[in-house]
mmCIF file of N, CA and C in Angstrom:
data_model
loop_
_atom_site.group_PDB
_atom_site.id
_atom_site.type_symbol
_atom_site.label_atom_id
_atom_site.label_comp_id
_atom_site.label_asym_id
_atom_site.label_seq_id
_atom_site.Cartn_x
_atom_site.Cartn_y
_atom_site.Cartn_z
ATOM 1 N N GLN A 1208 9.927 -17.204 -1.104
ATOM 2 C CA GLN A 1208 9.777 -16.071 -0.203
ATOM 3 C C GLN A 1208 9.483 -14.821 -1.011
ATOM 4 N N VAL A 1209 8.538 -14.050 -0.542
ATOM 5 C CA VAL A 1209 8.130 -12.837 -1.250
ATOM 6 C C VAL A 1209 9.176 -11.748 -1.083
ATOM 7 N N GLN A 1210 9.505 -11.102 -2.184
ATOM 8 C CA GLN A 1210 10.373 -9.924 -2.170
ATOM 9 C C GLN A 1210 9.538 -8.727 -2.597
ATOM 10 N N LEU A 1211 9.612 -7.652 -1.827
ATOM 11 C CA LEU A 1211 8.839 -6.448 -2.108
ATOM 12 C C LEU A 1211 9.787 -5.255 -2.155
ATOM 13 N N THR A 1212 9.720 -4.471 -3.237
ATOM 14 C CA THR A 1212 10.606 -3.324 -3.395
ATOM 15 C C THR A 1212 9.800 -2.110 -3.821
ATOM 16 N N GLU A 1213 9.766 -1.106 -2.949
ATOM 17 C CA GLU A 1213 9.020 0.117 -3.234
ATOM 18 C C GLU A 1213 9.860 1.103 -4.039
ATOM 19 N N SER A 1214 9.166 1.918 -4.843
ATOM 20 C CA SER A 1214 9.820 2.995 -5.592
ATOM 21 C C SER A 1214 8.791 4.095 -5.832
ATOM 22 N N GLY A 1215 9.284 5.255 -6.275
ATOM 23 C CA GLY A 1215 8.400 6.348 -6.655
ATOM 24 C C GLY A 1215 8.173 7.408 -5.598
ATOM 25 N N GLY A 1216 8.784 7.255 -4.436
ATOM 26 C CA GLY A 1216 8.605 8.260 -3.400
ATOM 27 C C GLY A 1216 9.357 9.539 -3.731
ATOM 28 N N GLY A 1217 9.230 10.524 -2.851
ATOM 29 C CA GLY A 1217 9.936 11.782 -3.056
ATOM 30 C C GLY A 1217 9.232 12.926 -2.364
ATOM 31 N N SER A 1218 9.536 14.127 -2.801
ATOM 32 C CA SER A 1218 8.968 15.339 -2.216
ATOM 33 C C SER A 1218 8.044 16.009 -3.206
ATOM 34 N N VAL A 1219 6.948 16.535 -2.702
ATOM 35 C CA VAL A 1219 5.965 17.199 -3.559
ATOM 36 C C VAL A 1219 5.263 18.268 -2.738
ATOM 37 N N GLN A 1220 4.749 19.279 -3.409
ATOM 38 C CA GLN A 1220 4.000 20.322 -2.715
ATOM 39 C C GLN A 1220 2.560 19.868 -2.489
ATOM 40 N N ALA A 1221 1.950 20.453 -1.485
ATOM 41 C CA ALA A 1221 0.550 20.141 -1.191
ATOM 42 C C ALA A 1221 -0.310 20.359 -2.429
ATOM 43 N N GLY A 1222 -1.215 19.423 -2.648
ATOM 44 C CA GLY A 1222 -2.068 19.478 -3.823
ATOM 45 C C GLY A 1222 -1.527 18.693 -4.992
ATOM 46 N N GLY A 1223 -0.278 18.286 -4.891
ATOM 47 C CA GLY A 1223 0.361 17.547 -5.976
ATOM 48 C C GLY A 1223 0.042 16.054 -5.935
ATOM 49 N N SER A 1224 0.697 15.320 -6.833
ATOM 50 C CA SER A 1224 0.449 13.886 -6.970
ATOM 51 C C SER A 1224 1.759 13.110 -7.006
ATOM 52 N N LEU A 1225 1.696 11.875 -6.560
ATOM 53 C CA LEU A 1225 2.803 10.931 -6.653
ATOM 54 C C LEU A 1225 2.226 9.546 -6.873
ATOM 55 N N THR A 1226 3.001 8.706 -7.551
ATOM 56 C CA THR A 1226 2.604 7.307 -7.689
ATOM 57 C C THR A 1226 3.697 6.429 -7.096
ATOM 58 N N LEU A 1227 3.326 5.641 -6.109
ATOM 59 C CA LEU A 1227 4.246 4.662 -5.536
ATOM 60 C C LEU A 1227 4.059 3.329 -6.246
ATOM 61 N N SER A 1228 5.157 2.619 -6.433
ATOM 62 C CA SER A 1228 5.102 1.285 -7.015
ATOM 63 C C SER A 1228 5.799 0.301 -6.095
ATOM 64 N N CYS A 1229 5.318 -0.921 -6.132
ATOM 65 C CA CYS A 1229 5.920 -2.003 -5.346
ATOM 66 C C CYS A 1229 6.092 -3.195 -6.278
ATOM 67 N N ALA A 1230 7.342 -3.485 -6.642
ATOM 68 C CA ALA A 1230 7.634 -4.657 -7.449
ATOM 69 C C ALA A 1230 7.691 -5.867 -6.535
ATOM 70 N N PHE A 1231 6.979 -6.927 -6.910
ATOM 71 C CA PHE A 1231 6.958 -8.094 -6.045
ATOM 72 C C PHE A 1231 7.316 -9.367 -6.805
ATOM 73 N N SER A 1232 7.857 -10.305 -6.068
ATOM 74 C CA SER A 1232 8.190 -11.614 -6.626
ATOM 75 C C SER A 1232 7.785 -12.666 -5.605
ATOM 76 N N GLY A 1233 7.684 -13.897 -6.059
ATOM 77 C CA GLY A 1233 7.263 -14.983 -5.186
ATOM 78 C C GLY A 1233 6.156 -15.778 -5.848
ATOM 79 N N LYS A 1234 5.656 -16.765 -5.151
ATOM 80 C CA LYS A 1234 4.569 -17.572 -5.675
ATOM 81 C C LYS A 1234 3.271 -16.756 -5.684
ATOM 82 N N PRO A 1235 2.416 -16.996 -6.672
ATOM 83 C CA PRO A 1235 1.184 -16.194 -6.790
ATOM 84 C C PRO A 1235 0.350 -16.140 -5.521
ATOM 85 N N TYR A 1236 0.250 -17.268 -4.802
ATOM 86 C CA TYR A 1236 -0.616 -17.274 -3.618
ATOM 87 C C TYR A 1236 -0.032 -16.413 -2.504
ATOM 88 N N GLU A 1237 1.262 -16.136 -2.565
ATOM 89 C CA GLU A 1237 1.899 -15.337 -1.517
ATOM 90 C C GLU A 1237 1.521 -13.861 -1.598
ATOM 91 N N THR A 1238 0.920 -13.453 -2.724
ATOM 92 C CA THR A 1238 0.518 -12.050 -2.889
ATOM 93 C C THR A 1238 -0.957 -11.927 -3.207
ATOM 94 N N PHE A 1239 -1.763 -12.869 -2.706
ATOM 95 C CA PHE A 1239 -3.214 -12.781 -2.888
ATOM 96 C C PHE A 1239 -3.748 -11.482 -2.289
ATOM 97 N N CYS A 1240 -3.178 -11.087 -1.201
ATOM 98 C CA CYS A 1240 -3.606 -9.886 -0.504
ATOM 99 C C CYS A 1240 -2.423 -8.935 -0.413
ATOM 100 N N MET A 1241 -2.620 -7.691 -0.843
ATOM 101 C CA MET A 1241 -1.532 -6.717 -0.781
ATOM 102 C C MET A 1241 -2.045 -5.387 -0.270
ATOM 103 N N GLY A 1242 -1.160 -4.656 0.359
ATOM 104 C CA GLY A 1242 -1.587 -3.389 0.925
ATOM 105 C C GLY A 1242 -0.466 -2.375 1.022
ATOM 106 N N TRP A 1243 -0.851 -1.158 1.260
ATOM 107 C CA TRP A 1243 0.076 -0.056 1.546
ATOM 108 C C TRP A 1243 -0.190 0.446 2.962
ATOM 109 N N PHE A 1244 0.895 0.672 3.674
ATOM 110 C CA PHE A 1244 0.833 1.214 5.020
ATOM 111 C C PHE A 1244 1.765 2.418 5.095
ATOM 112 N N ARG A 1245 1.617 3.221 6.130
ATOM 113 C CA ARG A 1245 2.525 4.348 6.305
ATOM 114 C C ARG A 1245 2.782 4.594 7.783
ATOM 115 N N GLN A 1246 3.907 5.224 8.033
ATOM 116 C CA GLN A 1246 4.259 5.577 9.406
ATOM 117 C C GLN A 1246 4.929 6.940 9.402
ATOM 118 N N ALA A 1247 4.300 7.881 10.074
ATOM 119 C CA ALA A 1247 4.853 9.223 10.205
ATOM 120 C C ALA A 1247 5.757 9.276 11.438
ATOM 121 N N PRO A 1248 6.687 10.212 11.473
ATOM 122 C CA PRO A 1248 7.586 10.317 12.629
ATOM 123 C C PRO A 1248 6.813 10.462 13.933
ATOM 124 N N GLY A 1249 7.146 9.632 14.912
ATOM 125 C CA GLY A 1249 6.499 9.716 16.209
ATOM 126 C C GLY A 1249 5.110 9.105 16.284
ATOM 127 N N LYS A 1250 4.682 8.481 15.195
ATOM 128 C CA LYS A 1250 3.349 7.877 15.179
ATOM 129 C C LYS A 1250 3.432 6.397 14.857
ATOM 130 N N GLY A 1251 2.352 5.694 15.110
ATOM 131 C CA GLY A 1251 2.295 4.283 14.794
ATOM 132 C C GLY A 1251 2.007 4.039 13.327
ATOM 133 N N ARG A 1252 2.224 2.811 12.906
ATOM 134 C CA ARG A 1252 1.951 2.456 11.521
ATOM 135 C C ARG A 1252 0.449 2.409 11.293
ATOM 136 N N GLU A 1253 0.002 2.909 10.160
ATOM 137 C CA GLU A 1253 -1.420 2.875 9.842
ATOM 138 C C GLU A 1253 -1.641 2.350 8.431
ATOM 139 N N ALA A 1254 -2.761 1.680 8.266
ATOM 140 C CA ALA A 1254 -3.125 1.169 6.951
ATOM 141 C C ALA A 1254 -3.563 2.310 6.051
ATOM 142 N N VAL A 1255 -3.213 2.210 4.788
ATOM 143 C CA VAL A 1255 -3.602 3.210 3.793
ATOM 144 C C VAL A 1255 -4.622 2.608 2.827
ATOM 145 N N ALA A 1256 -4.273 1.470 2.232
ATOM 146 C CA ALA A 1256 -5.154 0.842 1.250
ATOM 147 C C ALA A 1256 -4.760 -0.618 1.095
ATOM 148 N N GLY A 1257 -5.724 -1.407 0.634
ATOM 149 C CA GLY A 1257 -5.464 -2.814 0.382
ATOM 150 C C GLY A 1257 -6.231 -3.274 -0.837
ATOM 151 N N ILE A 1258 -5.762 -4.394 -1.416
ATOM 152 C CA ILE A 1258 -6.450 -4.977 -2.564
ATOM 153 C C ILE A 1258 -6.291 -6.482 -2.493
ATOM 154 N N ASP A 1259 -7.348 -7.226 -2.867
ATOM 155 C CA ASP A 1259 -7.266 -8.674 -2.743
ATOM 156 C C ASP A 1259 -7.354 -9.370 -4.098
ATOM 157 N N SER A 1260 -7.376 -10.682 -4.059
ATOM 158 C CA SER A 1260 -7.310 -11.501 -5.263
ATOM 159 C C SER A 1260 -8.541 -11.367 -6.148
ATOM 160 N N SER A 1261 -9.641 -10.890 -5.590
ATOM 161 C CA SER A 1261 -10.849 -10.696 -6.401
ATOM 162 C C SER A 1261 -10.898 -9.312 -7.024
ATOM 163 N N GLY A 1262 -9.921 -8.463 -6.665
ATOM 164 C CA GLY A 1262 -9.899 -7.095 -7.162
ATOM 165 C C GLY A 1262 -10.568 -6.097 -6.236
ATOM 166 N N LEU A 1263 -11.134 -6.599 -5.146
ATOM 167 C CA LEU A 1263 -11.775 -5.711 -4.175
ATOM 168 C C LEU A 1263 -10.708 -4.894 -3.455
ATOM 169 N N SER A 1264 -10.976 -3.601 -3.276
ATOM 170 C CA SER A 1264 -10.028 -2.727 -2.601
ATOM 171 C C SER A 1264 -10.693 -2.022 -1.419
ATOM 172 N N SER A 1265 -9.858 -1.604 -0.487
ATOM 173 C CA SER A 1265 -10.323 -0.877 0.685
ATOM 174 C C SER A 1265 -9.382 0.286 0.948
ATOM 175 N N TYR A 1266 -9.921 1.332 1.550
ATOM 176 C CA TYR A 1266 -9.123 2.523 1.813
ATOM 177 C C TYR A 1266 -9.383 3.053 3.217
ATOM 178 N N ALA A 1267 -8.357 3.598 3.807
ATOM 179 C CA ALA A 1267 -8.531 4.304 5.066
ATOM 180 C C ALA A 1267 -9.329 5.573 4.802
ATOM 181 N N SER A 1268 -10.096 5.995 5.772
ATOM 182 C CA SER A 1268 -10.949 7.161 5.568
ATOM 183 C C SER A 1268 -10.135 8.411 5.235
ATOM 184 N N ALA A 1269 -8.913 8.489 5.750
ATOM 185 C CA ALA A 1269 -8.077 9.674 5.535
ATOM 186 C C ALA A 1269 -7.650 9.846 4.075
ATOM 187 N N VAL A 1270 -7.691 8.761 3.304
ATOM 188 C CA VAL A 1270 -7.206 8.839 1.920
ATOM 189 C C VAL A 1270 -8.283 8.520 0.903
ATOM 190 N N LYS A 1271 -9.450 8.104 1.349
ATOM 191 C CA LYS A 1271 -10.518 7.708 0.436
ATOM 192 C C LYS A 1271 -10.884 8.872 -0.476
ATOM 193 N N GLY A 1272 -10.954 8.590 -1.775
ATOM 194 C CA GLY A 1272 -11.268 9.626 -2.744
ATOM 195 C C GLY A 1272 -10.048 10.335 -3.301
ATOM 196 N N ARG A 1273 -8.885 10.145 -2.647
ATOM 197 C CA ARG A 1273 -7.643 10.788 -3.109
ATOM 198 C C ARG A 1273 -6.623 9.761 -3.600
ATOM 199 N N PHE A 1274 -6.616 8.587 -2.984
ATOM 200 C CA PHE A 1274 -5.638 7.555 -3.340
ATOM 201 C C PHE A 1274 -6.338 6.410 -4.062
ATOM 202 N N THR A 1275 -5.607 5.761 -4.976
ATOM 203 C CA THR A 1275 -6.131 4.600 -5.689
ATOM 204 C C THR A 1275 -5.076 3.502 -5.710
ATOM 205 N N ILE A 1276 -5.456 2.310 -5.272
ATOM 206 C CA ILE A 1276 -4.549 1.169 -5.285
ATOM 207 C C ILE A 1276 -4.901 0.273 -6.467
ATOM 208 N N THR A 1277 -3.875 -0.163 -7.187
ATOM 209 C CA THR A 1277 -4.077 -1.086 -8.295
ATOM 210 C C THR A 1277 -2.979 -2.142 -8.264
ATOM 211 N N LYS A 1278 -3.288 -3.295 -8.843
ATOM 212 C CA LYS A 1278 -2.324 -4.398 -8.892
ATOM 213 C C LYS A 1278 -2.288 -4.956 -10.291
ATOM 214 N N ASP A 1279 -1.095 -5.021 -10.870
ATOM 215 C CA ASP A 1279 -0.898 -5.578 -12.199
ATOM 216 C C ASP A 1279 -0.201 -6.921 -12.042
ATOM 217 N N ASN A 1280 -0.973 -8.001 -12.127
ATOM 218 C CA ASN A 1280 -0.404 -9.339 -11.924
ATOM 219 C C ASN A 1280 0.500 -9.772 -13.067
ATOM 220 N N ALA A 1281 0.297 -9.225 -14.240
ATOM 221 C CA ALA A 1281 1.142 -9.571 -15.379
ATOM 222 C C ALA A 1281 2.546 -8.985 -15.218
ATOM 223 N N LYS A 1282 2.604 -7.785 -14.609
ATOM 224 C CA LYS A 1282 3.892 -7.108 -14.429
ATOM 225 C C LYS A 1282 4.427 -7.260 -13.012
ATOM 226 N N ASN A 1283 3.642 -7.901 -12.147
ATOM 227 C CA ASN A 1283 4.035 -8.069 -10.734
ATOM 228 C C ASN A 1283 4.334 -6.729 -10.070
ATOM 229 N N VAL A 1284 3.399 -5.808 -10.211
ATOM 230 C CA VAL A 1284 3.560 -4.489 -9.628
ATOM 231 C C VAL A 1284 2.284 -4.063 -8.913
ATOM 232 N N LEU A 1285 2.458 -3.526 -7.731
ATOM 233 C CA LEU A 1285 1.375 -2.918 -6.972
ATOM 234 C C LEU A 1285 1.611 -1.413 -6.974
ATOM 235 N N ASN A 1286 0.578 -0.652 -7.324
ATOM 236 C CA ASN A 1286 0.718 0.805 -7.395
ATOM 237 C C ASN A 1286 -0.202 1.507 -6.413
ATOM 238 N N LEU A 1287 0.215 2.691 -6.027
ATOM 239 C CA LEU A 1287 -0.635 3.557 -5.215
ATOM 240 C C LEU A 1287 -0.568 4.952 -5.826
ATOM 241 N N GLN A 1288 -1.636 5.342 -6.502
ATOM 242 C CA GLN A 1288 -1.737 6.673 -7.079
ATOM 243 C C GLN A 1288 -2.249 7.609 -5.991
ATOM 244 N N MET A 1289 -1.464 8.641 -5.682
ATOM 245 C CA MET A 1289 -1.826 9.567 -4.616
ATOM 246 C C MET A 1289 -2.041 10.958 -5.193
ATOM 247 N N ASN A 1290 -3.245 11.442 -5.102
ATOM 248 C CA ASN A 1290 -3.607 12.773 -5.601
ATOM 249 C C ASN A 1290 -3.990 13.697 -4.449
ATOM 250 N N SER A 1291 -4.015 14.979 -4.732
ATOM 251 C CA SER A 1291 -4.412 15.989 -3.729
ATOM 252 C C SER A 1291 -3.676 15.768 -2.418
ATOM 253 N N LEU A 1292 -2.385 15.610 -2.514
ATOM 254 C CA LEU A 1292 -1.596 15.288 -1.330
ATOM 255 C C LEU A 1292 -1.599 16.431 -0.321
ATOM 256 N N LYS A 1293 -1.567 16.042 0.949
ATOM 257 C CA LYS A 1293 -1.591 16.990 2.054
ATOM 258 C C LYS A 1293 -0.326 16.811 2.898
ATOM 259 N N PRO A 1294 0.077 17.835 3.627
ATOM 260 C CA PRO A 1294 1.256 17.678 4.500
ATOM 261 C C PRO A 1294 1.111 16.496 5.466
ATOM 262 N N GLU A 1295 -0.090 16.210 5.896
ATOM 263 C CA GLU A 1295 -0.297 15.087 6.829
ATOM 264 C C GLU A 1295 -0.138 13.714 6.172
ATOM 265 N N ASP A 1296 0.053 13.689 4.856
ATOM 266 C CA ASP A 1296 0.368 12.433 4.164
ATOM 267 C C ASP A 1296 1.859 12.113 4.231
ATOM 268 N N THR A 1297 2.641 13.030 4.754
ATOM 269 C CA THR A 1297 4.081 12.808 4.896
ATOM 270 C C THR A 1297 4.344 11.625 5.811
ATOM 271 N N ALA A 1298 5.089 10.649 5.307
ATOM 272 C CA ALA A 1298 5.356 9.427 6.065
ATOM 273 C C ALA A 1298 6.279 8.522 5.272
ATOM 274 N N MET A 1299 6.728 7.464 5.935
ATOM 275 C CA MET A 1299 7.380 6.359 5.245
ATOM 276 C C MET A 1299 6.273 5.411 4.824
ATOM 277 N N TYR A 1300 6.257 5.054 3.555
ATOM 278 C CA TYR A 1300 5.227 4.178 3.023
ATOM 279 C C TYR A 1300 5.791 2.776 2.786
ATOM 280 N N TYR A 1301 5.016 1.777 3.185
ATOM 281 C CA TYR A 1301 5.433 0.391 3.088
ATOM 282 C C TYR A 1301 4.441 -0.436 2.283
ATOM 283 N N CYS A 1302 4.963 -1.327 1.483
ATOM 284 C CA CYS A 1302 4.182 -2.301 0.737
ATOM 285 C C CYS A 1302 4.164 -3.599 1.551
ATOM 286 N N ALA A 1303 3.031 -4.301 1.537
ATOM 287 C CA ALA A 1303 2.910 -5.538 2.301
ATOM 288 C C ALA A 1303 2.149 -6.586 1.498
ATOM 289 N N ALA A 1304 2.419 -7.853 1.788
ATOM 290 C CA ALA A 1304 1.769 -8.954 1.075
ATOM 291 C C ALA A 1304 1.425 -10.091 2.023
ATOM 292 N N ASP A 1305 0.366 -10.813 1.669
ATOM 293 C CA ASP A 1305 -0.083 -11.950 2.479
ATOM 294 C C ASP A 1305 -0.797 -12.939 1.568
ATOM 295 N N ASN A 1306 -0.980 -14.181 2.049
ATOM 296 C CA ASN A 1306 -1.648 -15.189 1.238
ATOM 297 C C ASN A 1306 -3.144 -15.307 1.564
ATOM 298 N N GLU A 1307 -3.686 -14.390 2.298
ATOM 299 C CA GLU A 1307 -5.109 -14.414 2.654
ATOM 300 C C GLU A 1307 -5.968 -14.152 1.419
ATOM 301 N N LEU A 1308 -6.929 -15.056 1.163
ATOM 302 C CA LEU A 1308 -7.828 -14.881 0.028
ATOM 303 C C LEU A 1308 -8.934 -13.883 0.362
ATOM 304 N N GLN A 1309 -9.357 -13.133 -0.613
ATOM 305 C CA GLN A 1309 -10.486 -12.198 -0.477
ATOM 306 C C GLN A 1309 -10.375 -11.391 0.813
ATOM 307 N N CYS A 1310 -9.198 -10.881 1.075
ATOM 308 C CA CYS A 1310 -8.905 -10.253 2.366
ATOM 309 C C CYS A 1310 -9.578 -8.907 2.558
ATOM 310 N N CYS A 1311 -10.041 -8.266 1.463
ATOM 311 C CA CYS A 1311 -10.638 -6.942 1.638
ATOM 312 C C CYS A 1311 -12.122 -6.993 1.962
ATOM 313 N N SER A 1312 -12.671 -8.194 2.064
ATOM 314 C CA SER A 1312 -14.055 -8.311 2.505
ATOM 315 C C SER A 1312 -14.170 -7.741 3.914
ATOM 316 N N GLY A 1313 -15.094 -6.800 4.095
ATOM 317 C CA GLY A 1313 -15.233 -6.164 5.392
ATOM 318 C C GLY A 1313 -14.039 -5.328 5.789
ATOM 319 N N ASP A 1314 -13.252 -4.889 4.793
ATOM 320 C CA ASP A 1314 -12.067 -4.053 5.024
ATOM 321 C C ASP A 1314 -11.001 -4.771 5.862
ATOM 322 N N TYR A 1315 -11.057 -6.109 5.897
ATOM 323 C CA TYR A 1315 -10.098 -6.858 6.701
ATOM 324 C C TYR A 1315 -8.659 -6.602 6.264
ATOM 325 N N CYS A 1316 -8.450 -6.293 4.970
ATOM 326 C CA CYS A 1316 -7.097 -6.051 4.468
ATOM 327 C C CYS A 1316 -6.452 -4.832 5.116
ATOM 328 N N LEU A 1317 -7.240 -3.997 5.767
ATOM 329 C CA LEU A 1317 -6.681 -2.844 6.472
ATOM 330 C C LEU A 1317 -6.280 -3.205 7.904
ATOM 331 N N GLU A 1318 -6.675 -4.400 8.356
ATOM 332 C CA GLU A 1318 -6.400 -4.818 9.732
ATOM 333 C C GLU A 1318 -5.478 -6.025 9.811
ATOM 334 N N LEU A 1319 -5.316 -6.713 8.684
ATOM 335 C CA LEU A 1319 -4.550 -7.949 8.634
ATOM 336 C C LEU A 1319 -3.097 -7.737 9.062
ATOM 337 N N GLU A 1320 -2.560 -8.723 9.767
ATOM 338 C CA GLU A 1320 -1.130 -8.743 10.087
ATOM 339 C C GLU A 1320 -0.401 -9.409 8.906
ATOM 340 N N TYR A 1321 0.107 -8.599 8.006
ATOM 341 C CA TYR A 1321 0.707 -9.100 6.782
ATOM 342 C C TYR A 1321 1.993 -9.886 7.055
ATOM 343 N N GLN A 1322 2.237 -10.869 6.207
ATOM 344 C CA GLN A 1322 3.391 -11.746 6.395
ATOM 345 C C GLN A 1322 4.691 -11.137 5.868
ATOM 346 N N SER A 1323 4.608 -10.374 4.795
ATOM 347 C CA SER A 1323 5.820 -9.867 4.146
ATOM 348 C C SER A 1323 5.742 -8.355 3.989
ATOM 349 N N TRP A 1324 6.911 -7.708 4.144
ATOM 350 C CA TRP A 1324 6.978 -6.249 4.093
ATOM 351 C C TRP A 1324 8.162 -5.779 3.266
ATOM 352 N N GLY A 1325 7.956 -4.643 2.587
ATOM 353 C CA GLY A 1325 9.067 -4.000 1.920
ATOM 354 C C GLY A 1325 9.838 -3.130 2.905
ATOM 355 N N ALA A 1326 10.929 -2.556 2.428
ATOM 356 C CA ALA A 1326 11.788 -1.728 3.280
ATOM 357 C C ALA A 1326 11.235 -0.337 3.517
ATOM 358 N N GLY A 1327 10.333 0.089 2.662
ATOM 359 C CA GLY A 1327 9.703 1.396 2.824
ATOM 360 C C GLY A 1327 10.317 2.454 1.933
ATOM 361 N N ILE A 1328 9.539 3.513 1.692
ATOM 362 C CA ILE A 1328 10.004 4.637 0.890
ATOM 363 C C ILE A 1328 9.389 5.919 1.427
ATOM 364 N N GLN A 1329 10.166 6.986 1.411
ATOM 365 C CA GLN A 1329 9.725 8.239 2.019
ATOM 366 C C GLN A 1329 8.888 9.073 1.058
ATOM 367 N N VAL A 1330 7.805 9.620 1.589
ATOM 368 C CA VAL A 1330 6.982 10.599 0.877
ATOM 369 C C VAL A 1330 6.904 11.848 1.759
ATOM 370 N N THR A 1331 7.270 12.987 1.198
ATOM 371 C CA THR A 1331 7.238 14.241 1.938
ATOM 372 C C THR A 1331 6.385 15.251 1.179
ATOM 373 N N VAL A 1332 5.383 15.797 1.857
ATOM 374 C CA VAL A 1332 4.489 16.781 1.254
ATOM 375 C C VAL A 1332 4.665 18.094 1.994
ATOM 376 N N SER A 1333 5.065 19.124 1.276
ATOM 377 C CA SER A 1333 5.296 20.429 1.888
ATOM 378 C C SER A 1333 4.112 21.354 1.635
ATOM 379 N N SER A 1334 3.890 22.244 2.591
ATOM 380 C CA SER A 1334 2.749 23.158 2.487
ATOM 381 C C SER A 1334 3.118 24.425 1.748
#
């Protein structure tokens, strides 16, 4: 069973940067597809970014050009580098994993119903 643990959240001023990390464990095929999602108070969960087993990544339009998702299979860590943060980026951020191969083809990794989820971590951006 996949275990996902997020870290690196916190508070930052607008324009600042944060890096979220997600430590994962489990069988390799269980994390072929990984993604970051977020949920702001009073809003639904939305996809932020995804990355698949081929290294292909996808981003939501709201974060494209500001956020970068990377996966280190040797260290079993998924990262989300967030730059030029805005108050509207304030949310609980969640790491997710699935066994879908090449899931970011056609940005499917942003729509996939992931099998495993972390507990989430808070990111707050002040203006």
